[in-house]
GROMACS .gro file of C-alpha atoms in nm:
model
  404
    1UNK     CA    1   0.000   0.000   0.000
    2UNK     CA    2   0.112   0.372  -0.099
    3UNK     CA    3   0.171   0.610   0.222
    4UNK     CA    4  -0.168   0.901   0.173
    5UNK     CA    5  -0.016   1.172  -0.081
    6UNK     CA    6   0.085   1.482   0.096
    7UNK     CA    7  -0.146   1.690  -0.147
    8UNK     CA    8  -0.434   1.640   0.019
    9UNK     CA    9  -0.323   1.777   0.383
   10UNK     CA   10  -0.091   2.055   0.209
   11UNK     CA   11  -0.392   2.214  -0.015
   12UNK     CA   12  -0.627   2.247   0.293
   13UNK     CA   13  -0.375   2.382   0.506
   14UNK     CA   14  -0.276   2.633   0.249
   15UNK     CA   15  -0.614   2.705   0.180
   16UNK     CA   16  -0.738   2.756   0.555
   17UNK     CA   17  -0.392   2.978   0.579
   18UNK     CA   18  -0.558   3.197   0.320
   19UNK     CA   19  -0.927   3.211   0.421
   20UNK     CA   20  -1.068   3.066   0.112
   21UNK     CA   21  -1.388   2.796   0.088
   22UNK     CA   22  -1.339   2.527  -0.164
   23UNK     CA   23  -1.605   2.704  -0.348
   24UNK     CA   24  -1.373   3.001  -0.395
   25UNK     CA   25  -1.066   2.835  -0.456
   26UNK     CA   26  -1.215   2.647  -0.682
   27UNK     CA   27  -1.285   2.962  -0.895
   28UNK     CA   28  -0.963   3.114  -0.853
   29UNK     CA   29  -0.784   2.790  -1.016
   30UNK     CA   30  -1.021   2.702  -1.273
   31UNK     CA   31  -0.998   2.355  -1.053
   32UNK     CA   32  -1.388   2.212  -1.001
   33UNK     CA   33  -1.484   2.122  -0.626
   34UNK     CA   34  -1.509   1.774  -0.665
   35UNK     CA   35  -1.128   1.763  -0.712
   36UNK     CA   36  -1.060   1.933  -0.479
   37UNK     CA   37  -1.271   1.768  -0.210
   38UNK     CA   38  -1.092   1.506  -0.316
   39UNK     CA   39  -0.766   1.553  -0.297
   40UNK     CA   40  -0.830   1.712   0.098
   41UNK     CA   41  -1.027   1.336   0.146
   42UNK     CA   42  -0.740   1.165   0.034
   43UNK     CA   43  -1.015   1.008  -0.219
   44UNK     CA   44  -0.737   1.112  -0.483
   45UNK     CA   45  -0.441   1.051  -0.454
   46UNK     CA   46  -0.327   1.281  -0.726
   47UNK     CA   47  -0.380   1.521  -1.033
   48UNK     CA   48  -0.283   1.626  -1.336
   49UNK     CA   49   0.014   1.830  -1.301
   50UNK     CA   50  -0.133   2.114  -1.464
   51UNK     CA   51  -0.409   2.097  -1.252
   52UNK     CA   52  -0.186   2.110  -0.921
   53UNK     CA   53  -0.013   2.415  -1.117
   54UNK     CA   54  -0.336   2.626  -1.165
   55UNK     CA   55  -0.466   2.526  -0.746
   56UNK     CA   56  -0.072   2.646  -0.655
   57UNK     CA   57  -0.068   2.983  -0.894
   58UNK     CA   58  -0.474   3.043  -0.688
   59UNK     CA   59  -0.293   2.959  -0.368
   60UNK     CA   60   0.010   3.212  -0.447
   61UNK     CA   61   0.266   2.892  -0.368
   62UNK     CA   62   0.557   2.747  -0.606
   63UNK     CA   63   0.447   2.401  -0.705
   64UNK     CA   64   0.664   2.214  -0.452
   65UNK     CA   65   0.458   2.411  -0.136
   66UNK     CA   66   0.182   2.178  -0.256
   67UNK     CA   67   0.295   1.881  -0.413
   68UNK     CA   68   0.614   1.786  -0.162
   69UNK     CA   69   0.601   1.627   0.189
   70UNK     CA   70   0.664   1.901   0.440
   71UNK     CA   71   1.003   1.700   0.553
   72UNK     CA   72   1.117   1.756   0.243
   73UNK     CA   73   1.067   2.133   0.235
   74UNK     CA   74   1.392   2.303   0.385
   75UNK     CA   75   1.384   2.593   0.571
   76UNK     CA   76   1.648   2.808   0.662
   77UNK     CA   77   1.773   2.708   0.988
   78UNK     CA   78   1.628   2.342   0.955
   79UNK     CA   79   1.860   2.031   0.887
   80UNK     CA   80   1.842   1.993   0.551
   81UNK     CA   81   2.177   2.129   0.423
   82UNK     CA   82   2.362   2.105   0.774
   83UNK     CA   83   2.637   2.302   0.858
   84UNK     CA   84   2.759   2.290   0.481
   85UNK     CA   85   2.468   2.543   0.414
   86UNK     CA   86   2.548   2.748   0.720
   87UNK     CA   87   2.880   2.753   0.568
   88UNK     CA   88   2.775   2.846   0.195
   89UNK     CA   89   2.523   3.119   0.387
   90UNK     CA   90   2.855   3.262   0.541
   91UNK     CA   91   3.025   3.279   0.204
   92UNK     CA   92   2.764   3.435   0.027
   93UNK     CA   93   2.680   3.743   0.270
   94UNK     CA   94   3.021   3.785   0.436
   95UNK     CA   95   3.078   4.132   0.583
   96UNK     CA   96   3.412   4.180   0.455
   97UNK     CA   97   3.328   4.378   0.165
   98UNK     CA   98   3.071   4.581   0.374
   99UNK     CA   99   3.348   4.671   0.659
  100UNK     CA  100   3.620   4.703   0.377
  101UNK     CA  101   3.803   4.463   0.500
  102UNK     CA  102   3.918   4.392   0.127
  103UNK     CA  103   4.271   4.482   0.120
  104UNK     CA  104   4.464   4.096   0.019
  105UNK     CA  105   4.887   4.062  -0.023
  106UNK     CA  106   4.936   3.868  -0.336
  107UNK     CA  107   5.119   3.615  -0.171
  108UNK     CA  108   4.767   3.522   0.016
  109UNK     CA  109   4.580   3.408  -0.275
  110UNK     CA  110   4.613   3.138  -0.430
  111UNK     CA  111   4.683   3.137  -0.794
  112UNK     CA  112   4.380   3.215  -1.068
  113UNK     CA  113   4.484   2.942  -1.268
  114UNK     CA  114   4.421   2.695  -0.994
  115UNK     CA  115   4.103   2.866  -0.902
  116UNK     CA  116   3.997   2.801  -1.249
  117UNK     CA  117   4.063   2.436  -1.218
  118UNK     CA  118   3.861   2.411  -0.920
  119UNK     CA  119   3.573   2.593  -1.061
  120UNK     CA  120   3.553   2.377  -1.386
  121UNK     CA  121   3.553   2.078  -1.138
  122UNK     CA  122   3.283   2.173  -0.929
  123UNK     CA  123   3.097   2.250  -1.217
  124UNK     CA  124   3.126   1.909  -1.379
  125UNK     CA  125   3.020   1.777  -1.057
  126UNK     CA  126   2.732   1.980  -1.036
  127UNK     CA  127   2.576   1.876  -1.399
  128UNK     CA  128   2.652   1.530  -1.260
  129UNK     CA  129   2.388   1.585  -0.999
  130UNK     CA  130   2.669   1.570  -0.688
  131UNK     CA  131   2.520   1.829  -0.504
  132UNK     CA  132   2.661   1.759  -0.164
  133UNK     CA  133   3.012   1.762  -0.351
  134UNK     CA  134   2.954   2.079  -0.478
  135UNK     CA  135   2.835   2.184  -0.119
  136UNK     CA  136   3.110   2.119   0.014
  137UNK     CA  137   3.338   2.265  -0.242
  138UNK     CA  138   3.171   2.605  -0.251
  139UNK     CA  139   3.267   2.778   0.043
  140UNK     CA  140   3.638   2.734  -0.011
  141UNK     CA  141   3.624   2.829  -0.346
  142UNK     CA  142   3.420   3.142  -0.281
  143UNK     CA  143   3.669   3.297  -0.064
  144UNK     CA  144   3.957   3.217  -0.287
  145UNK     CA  145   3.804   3.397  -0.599
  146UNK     CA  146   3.698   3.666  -0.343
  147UNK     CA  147   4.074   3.744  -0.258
  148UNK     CA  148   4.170   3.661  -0.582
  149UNK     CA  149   3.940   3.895  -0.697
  150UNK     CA  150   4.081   4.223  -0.437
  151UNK     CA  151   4.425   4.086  -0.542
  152UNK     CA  152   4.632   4.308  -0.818
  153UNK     CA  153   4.716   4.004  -1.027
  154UNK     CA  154   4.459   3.937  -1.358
  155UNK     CA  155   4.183   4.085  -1.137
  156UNK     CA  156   3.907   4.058  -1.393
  157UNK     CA  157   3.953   3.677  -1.443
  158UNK     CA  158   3.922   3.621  -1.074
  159UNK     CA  159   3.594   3.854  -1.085
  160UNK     CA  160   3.441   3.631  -1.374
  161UNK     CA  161   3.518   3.325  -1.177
  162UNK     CA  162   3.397   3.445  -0.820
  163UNK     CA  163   3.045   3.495  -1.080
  164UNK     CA  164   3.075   3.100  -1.177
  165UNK     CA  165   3.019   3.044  -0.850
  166UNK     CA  166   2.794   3.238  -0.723
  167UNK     CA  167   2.613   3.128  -1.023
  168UNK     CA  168   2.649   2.757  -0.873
  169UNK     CA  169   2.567   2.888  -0.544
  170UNK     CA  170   2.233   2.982  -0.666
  171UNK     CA  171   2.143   2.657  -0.824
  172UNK     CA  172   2.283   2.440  -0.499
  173UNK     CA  173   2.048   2.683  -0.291
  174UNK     CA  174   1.726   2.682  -0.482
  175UNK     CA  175   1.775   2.263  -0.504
  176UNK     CA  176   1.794   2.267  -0.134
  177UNK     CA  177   1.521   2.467  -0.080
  178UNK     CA  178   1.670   2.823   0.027
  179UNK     CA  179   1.528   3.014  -0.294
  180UNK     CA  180   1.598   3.371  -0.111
  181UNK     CA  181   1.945   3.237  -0.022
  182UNK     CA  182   1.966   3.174  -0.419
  183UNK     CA  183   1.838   3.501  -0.525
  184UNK     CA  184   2.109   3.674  -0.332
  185UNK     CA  185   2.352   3.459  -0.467
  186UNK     CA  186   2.220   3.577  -0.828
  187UNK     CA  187   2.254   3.927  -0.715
  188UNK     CA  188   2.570   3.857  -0.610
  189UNK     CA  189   2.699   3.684  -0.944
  190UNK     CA  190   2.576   3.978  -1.133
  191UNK     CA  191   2.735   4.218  -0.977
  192UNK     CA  192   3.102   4.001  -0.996
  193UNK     CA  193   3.002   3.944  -1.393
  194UNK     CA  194   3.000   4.351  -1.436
  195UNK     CA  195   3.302   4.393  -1.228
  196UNK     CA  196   3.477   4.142  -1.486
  197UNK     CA  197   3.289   4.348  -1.756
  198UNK     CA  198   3.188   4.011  -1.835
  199UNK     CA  199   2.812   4.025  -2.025
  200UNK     CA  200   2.862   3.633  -2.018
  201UNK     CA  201   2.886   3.591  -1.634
  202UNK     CA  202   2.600   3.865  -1.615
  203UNK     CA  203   2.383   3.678  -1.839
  204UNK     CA  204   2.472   3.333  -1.658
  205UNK     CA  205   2.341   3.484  -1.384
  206UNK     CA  206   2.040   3.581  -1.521
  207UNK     CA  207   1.959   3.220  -1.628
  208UNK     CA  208   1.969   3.117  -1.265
  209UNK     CA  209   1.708   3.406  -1.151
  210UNK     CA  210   1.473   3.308  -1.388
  211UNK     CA  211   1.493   2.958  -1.321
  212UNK     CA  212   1.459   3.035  -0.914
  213UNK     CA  213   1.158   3.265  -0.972
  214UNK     CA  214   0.978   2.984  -1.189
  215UNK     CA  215   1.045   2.734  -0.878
  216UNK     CA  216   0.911   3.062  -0.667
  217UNK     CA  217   0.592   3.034  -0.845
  218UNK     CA  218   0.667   3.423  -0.997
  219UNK     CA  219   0.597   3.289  -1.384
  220UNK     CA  220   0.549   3.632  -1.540
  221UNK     CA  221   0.884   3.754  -1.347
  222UNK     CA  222   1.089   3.457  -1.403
  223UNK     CA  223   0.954   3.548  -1.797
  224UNK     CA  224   1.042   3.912  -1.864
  225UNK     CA  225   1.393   3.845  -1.634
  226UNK     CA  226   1.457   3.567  -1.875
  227UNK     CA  227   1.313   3.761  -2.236
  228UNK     CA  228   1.468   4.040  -2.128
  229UNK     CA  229   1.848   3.902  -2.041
  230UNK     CA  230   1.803   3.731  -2.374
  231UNK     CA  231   1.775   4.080  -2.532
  232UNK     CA  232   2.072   4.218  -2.392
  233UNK     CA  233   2.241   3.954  -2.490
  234UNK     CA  234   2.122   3.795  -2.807
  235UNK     CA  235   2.445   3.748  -3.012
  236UNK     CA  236   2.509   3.768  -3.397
  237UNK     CA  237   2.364   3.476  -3.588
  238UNK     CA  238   2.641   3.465  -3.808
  239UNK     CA  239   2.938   3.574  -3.597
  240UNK     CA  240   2.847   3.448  -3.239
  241UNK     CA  241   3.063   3.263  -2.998
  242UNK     CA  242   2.910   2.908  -2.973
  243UNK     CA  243   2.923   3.016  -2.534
  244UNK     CA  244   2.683   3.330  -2.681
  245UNK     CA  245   2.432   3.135  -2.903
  246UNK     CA  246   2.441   2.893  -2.548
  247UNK     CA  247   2.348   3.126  -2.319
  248UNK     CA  248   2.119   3.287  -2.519
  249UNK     CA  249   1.934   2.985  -2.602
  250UNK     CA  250   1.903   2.898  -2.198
  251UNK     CA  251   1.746   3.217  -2.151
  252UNK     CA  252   1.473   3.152  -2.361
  253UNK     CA  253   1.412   2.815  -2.312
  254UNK     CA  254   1.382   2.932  -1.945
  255UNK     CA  255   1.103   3.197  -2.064
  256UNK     CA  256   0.924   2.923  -2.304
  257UNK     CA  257   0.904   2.729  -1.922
  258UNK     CA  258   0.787   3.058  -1.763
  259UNK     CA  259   0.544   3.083  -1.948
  260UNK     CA  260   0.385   2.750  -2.028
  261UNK     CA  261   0.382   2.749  -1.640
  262UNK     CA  262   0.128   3.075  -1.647
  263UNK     CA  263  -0.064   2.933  -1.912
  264UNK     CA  264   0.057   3.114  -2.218
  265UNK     CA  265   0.110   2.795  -2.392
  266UNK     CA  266   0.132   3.000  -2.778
  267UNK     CA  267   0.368   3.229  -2.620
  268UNK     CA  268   0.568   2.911  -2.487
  269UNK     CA  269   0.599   2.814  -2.801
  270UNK     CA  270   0.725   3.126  -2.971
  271UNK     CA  271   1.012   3.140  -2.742
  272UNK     CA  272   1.084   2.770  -2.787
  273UNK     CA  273   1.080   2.802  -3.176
  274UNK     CA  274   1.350   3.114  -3.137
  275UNK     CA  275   1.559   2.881  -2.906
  276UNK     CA  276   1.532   2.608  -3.163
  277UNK     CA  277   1.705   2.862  -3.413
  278UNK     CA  278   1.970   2.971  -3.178
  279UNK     CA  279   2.021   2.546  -3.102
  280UNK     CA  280   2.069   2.486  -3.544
  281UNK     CA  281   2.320   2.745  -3.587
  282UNK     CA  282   2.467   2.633  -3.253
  283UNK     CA  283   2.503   2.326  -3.411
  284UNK     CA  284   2.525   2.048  -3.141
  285UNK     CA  285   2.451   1.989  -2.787
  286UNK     CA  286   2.743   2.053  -2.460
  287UNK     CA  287   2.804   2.188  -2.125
  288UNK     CA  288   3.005   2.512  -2.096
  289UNK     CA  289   2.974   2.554  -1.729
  290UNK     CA  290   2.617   2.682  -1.680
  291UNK     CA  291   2.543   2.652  -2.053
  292UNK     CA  292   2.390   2.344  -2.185
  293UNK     CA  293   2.260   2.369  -2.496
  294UNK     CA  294   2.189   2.234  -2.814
  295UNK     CA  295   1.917   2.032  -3.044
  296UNK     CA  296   1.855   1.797  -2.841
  297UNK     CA  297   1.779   2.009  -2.537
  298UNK     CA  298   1.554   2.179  -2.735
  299UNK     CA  299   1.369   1.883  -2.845
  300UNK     CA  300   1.368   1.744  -2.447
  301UNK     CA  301   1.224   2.074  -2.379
  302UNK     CA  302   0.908   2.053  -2.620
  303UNK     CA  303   0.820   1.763  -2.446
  304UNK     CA  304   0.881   1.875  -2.112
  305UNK     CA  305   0.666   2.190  -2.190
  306UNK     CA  306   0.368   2.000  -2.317
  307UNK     CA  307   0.377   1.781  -2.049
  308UNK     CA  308   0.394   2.116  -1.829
  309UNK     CA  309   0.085   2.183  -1.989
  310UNK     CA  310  -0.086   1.895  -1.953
  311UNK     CA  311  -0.073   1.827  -2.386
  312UNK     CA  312   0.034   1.442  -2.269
  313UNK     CA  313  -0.005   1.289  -2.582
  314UNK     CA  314   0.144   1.561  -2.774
  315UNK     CA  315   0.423   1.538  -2.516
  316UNK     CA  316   0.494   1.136  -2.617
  317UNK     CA  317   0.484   1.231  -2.946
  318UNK     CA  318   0.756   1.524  -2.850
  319UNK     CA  319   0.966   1.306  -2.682
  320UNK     CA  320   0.979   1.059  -2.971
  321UNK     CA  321   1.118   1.281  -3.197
  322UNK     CA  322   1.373   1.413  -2.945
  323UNK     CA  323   1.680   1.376  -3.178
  324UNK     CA  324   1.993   1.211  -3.022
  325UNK     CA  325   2.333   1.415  -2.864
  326UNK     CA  326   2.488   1.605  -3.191
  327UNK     CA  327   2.864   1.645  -3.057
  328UNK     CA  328   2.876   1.553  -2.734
  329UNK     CA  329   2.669   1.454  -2.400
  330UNK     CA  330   2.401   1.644  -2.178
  331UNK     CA  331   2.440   1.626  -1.794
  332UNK     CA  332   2.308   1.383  -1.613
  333UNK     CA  333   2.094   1.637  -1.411
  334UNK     CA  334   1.919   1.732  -1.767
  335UNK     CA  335   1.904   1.392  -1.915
  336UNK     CA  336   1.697   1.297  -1.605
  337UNK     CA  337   1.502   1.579  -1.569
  338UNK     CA  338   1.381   1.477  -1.932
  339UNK     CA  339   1.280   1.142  -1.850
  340UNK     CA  340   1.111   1.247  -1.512
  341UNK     CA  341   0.863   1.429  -1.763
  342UNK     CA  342   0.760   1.228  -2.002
  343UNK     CA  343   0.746   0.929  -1.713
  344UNK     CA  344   0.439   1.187  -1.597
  345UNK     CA  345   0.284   1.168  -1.906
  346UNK     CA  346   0.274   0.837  -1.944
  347UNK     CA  347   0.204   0.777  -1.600
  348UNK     CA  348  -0.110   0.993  -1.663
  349UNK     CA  349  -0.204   0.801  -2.013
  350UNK     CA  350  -0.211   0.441  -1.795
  351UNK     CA  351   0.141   0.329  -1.946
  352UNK     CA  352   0.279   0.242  -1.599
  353UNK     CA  353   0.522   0.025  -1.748
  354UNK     CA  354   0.710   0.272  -1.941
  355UNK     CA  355   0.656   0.521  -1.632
  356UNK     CA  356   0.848   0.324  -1.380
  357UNK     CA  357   1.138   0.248  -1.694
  358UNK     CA  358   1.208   0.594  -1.718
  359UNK     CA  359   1.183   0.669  -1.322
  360UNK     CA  360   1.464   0.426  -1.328
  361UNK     CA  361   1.681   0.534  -1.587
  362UNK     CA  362   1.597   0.895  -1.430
  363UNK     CA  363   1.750   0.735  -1.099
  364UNK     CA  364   2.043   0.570  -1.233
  365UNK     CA  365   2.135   0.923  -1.425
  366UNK     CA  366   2.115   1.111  -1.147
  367UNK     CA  367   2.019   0.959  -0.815
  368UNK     CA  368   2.042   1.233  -0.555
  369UNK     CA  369   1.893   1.490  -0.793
  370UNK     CA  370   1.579   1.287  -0.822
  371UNK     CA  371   1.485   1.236  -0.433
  372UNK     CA  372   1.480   1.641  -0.449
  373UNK     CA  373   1.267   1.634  -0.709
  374UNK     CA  374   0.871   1.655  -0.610
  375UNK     CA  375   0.775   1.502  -0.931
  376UNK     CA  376   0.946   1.175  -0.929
  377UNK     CA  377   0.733   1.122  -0.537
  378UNK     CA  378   0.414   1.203  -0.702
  379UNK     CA  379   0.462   1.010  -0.996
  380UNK     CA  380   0.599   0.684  -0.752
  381UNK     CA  381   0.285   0.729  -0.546
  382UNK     CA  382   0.041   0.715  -0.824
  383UNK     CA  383   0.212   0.366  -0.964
  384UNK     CA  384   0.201   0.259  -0.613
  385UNK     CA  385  -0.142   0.342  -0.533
  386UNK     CA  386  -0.272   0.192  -0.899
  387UNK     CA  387  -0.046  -0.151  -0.808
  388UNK     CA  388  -0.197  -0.422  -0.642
  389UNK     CA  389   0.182  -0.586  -0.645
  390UNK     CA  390   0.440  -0.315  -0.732
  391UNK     CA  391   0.731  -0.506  -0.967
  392UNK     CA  392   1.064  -0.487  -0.789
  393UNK     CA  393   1.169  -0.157  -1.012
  394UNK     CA  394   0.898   0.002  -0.902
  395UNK     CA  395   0.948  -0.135  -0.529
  396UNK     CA  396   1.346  -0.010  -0.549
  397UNK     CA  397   1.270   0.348  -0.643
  398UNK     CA  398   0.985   0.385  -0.361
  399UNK     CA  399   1.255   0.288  -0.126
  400UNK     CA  400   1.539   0.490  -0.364
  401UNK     CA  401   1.255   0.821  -0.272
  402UNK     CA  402   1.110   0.713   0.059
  403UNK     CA  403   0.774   0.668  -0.029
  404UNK     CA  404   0.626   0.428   0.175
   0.00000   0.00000   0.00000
């Protein structure tokens, strides 16, 4: 038997919090009564994901307030994270720079090149999907691109890599949970991108915001950041850097998800078919730090947006047509993420089978990624609760995600 699905208990408590009948909520989301009743009853033990979206947009939460155990929700000052977050907090809002405590000797830093070594690692680690590595990592290497940075020697390289991580900062804080810890981390990599005069790092950054103010629920925010970053940067179709037509590409692929998410599915589309563009003259897909991009992401994308949207069959036939790796692989972290979607969809369309296949291939990509994920729970409980005798895959990833 499945444990009860927490988004029965999480919409009525949000919805008490907020003073609404199920009558009225119901015609803020577009969401009848019945289904909702149900869900509070535990009658059902699920929804379509784009019916959860429209009850967590009514409710003025980001998906995971409604759809993830409360265990699993970090708070600052809670365990998830430990110490290591304490220590990445610390990092991020030292007070050295306030107090101007920034004077550094050369012979205290240690060299850029090194730096740069370290950063590309923990990078690599974080597409794998090692966040606790990277946790770990992040502290250290923050203050030694911080004194780098004050140093005299190549001062602008040190700036452009003190952005990188902030930039990672961000993404290891939002996965965790700590999405205001992540938005200062942005604001922090911003500002380190324009002291390297660095439009690259800048934009990097901005891929990050947008992607913490879709998990924040703030769709039309998370949009314009994204459209607008993409503006700034948008490169030469002819004469742009492969790292330009990269970034540029994230940032709209990042406003296609914005927006699918608020229900603008035509508008998702338009900025999906300009990132397809930017992926053909990129030419094929790779990982540049923060930038992964390329056809194939592109292609994962369509079907992750029309599964988004609740389009499931148009998101099988999406995913079938996803075309393979041009060039080189796609982290682990993405590959999974891509699977975790369309397993939804067909979890939705009754093909349990090929559900719980792609759960499992989303687990073996990326293992630790996935039990932070809210989707891969709900989809687990819904195979569990339609499964008189779950199959031992299916048994392994409950246990894998803690769903009992």
């Amino acid at each position: 038997m499945a444990s009860e699905s927490p988004i029965g208990d999480n919409l009525a408590r949000l919805r008490h919090a907020r003073g609404l009948t199920q009558e009225q909520l119901a015609a803020a989301s577009n969401v009848s009564v019945g289904v909702i009743t149900g869900l509070e009853q535990h009658r059902k033990a699920g929804a379509r994901w784009a019916t959860l979206q429209r009850l967590a947009n009514a409710l003025g939460v980001a998906l995971p307030s409604l759809v993830t155990p409360p265990a699993l929700l970090a708070e600052p000052g809670d365990t998830a994270g430990g110490s290591d977050l304490v220590e990445l907090r610390r990092a991020l809002t030292g007070t050295d720079d306030l107090l101007g405590d920034t004077l550094v000797e050369p012979e205290e830093t240690t060299p850029t090149e090194q730096i740069a070594t370290s950063v590309d690692a923990a990078w690599s680690s974080y597409q794998r999907g090692e966040f606790t590595t990277v946790l770990h990592q992040l502290p250290t290497l923050i203050g030694d691109a911080r004194r780098a940075a004050h140093a005299e020697n190549d001062p602008d390289h040190a700036w452009r890599l003190l952005s990188y991580c902030f930039s990672a900062a961000a993404g290891i804080a939002v996965m965790r949970g700590h999405s205001d810890l992540a938005l200062t981390a942005v604001e922090r990599a911003a500002a380190a991108g324009r002291r390297a005069a660095s439009p690259l790092a800048v934009a990097a950054g901005a891929i990050f915001g947008s992607w913490i103010l879709l998990k924040q629920g703030r769709y039309d925010d998370s949009e314009a950041l994204a459209v607008s970053a993409a503006e700034r940067a948008e490169p030469s179709f002819t004469h742009g850097s492969r790292a330009e037509m990269a970034t540029f590409g994230n940032l709209m692929i990042n406003a296609s998800c914005a927006a699918v998410r608020a229900g603008a599915t035509e508008r998702a589309a338009d900025h999906l078919s300009v990132a397809r563009a930017a992926a053909s003259r990129h030419g094929i897909d790779g990982i540049d730090h923060w930038a992964v991009f390329g056809p194939r992401v592109v292609g994962m994308y369509a079907a992750c947006n029309a599964a988004e949207a609740g389009d499931l069959d148009t998101a099988i036939t999406a995913a079938e047509r996803v075309p393979d790796a041009i060039g080189g692989q796609l982290p682990r972290t993405w590959e999974a993420r891509y699977r975790l979607n369309v397993a939804y969809a067909c979890s939705e369309l009754g093909r349990g089978d090929q559900a719980v296949a792609l759960l499992a291939q989303a687990r073996t990509l990326a293992p630790e990624w996935i039990r932070l994920h809210p989707l891969g729970h709900t989809v687990v409980r819904d195979q569990l609760t339609r499964s008189n005798r779950p199959s031992d895959q299916l048994a392994a990833l409950a246990a894998h995600l803690n769903v009992a």
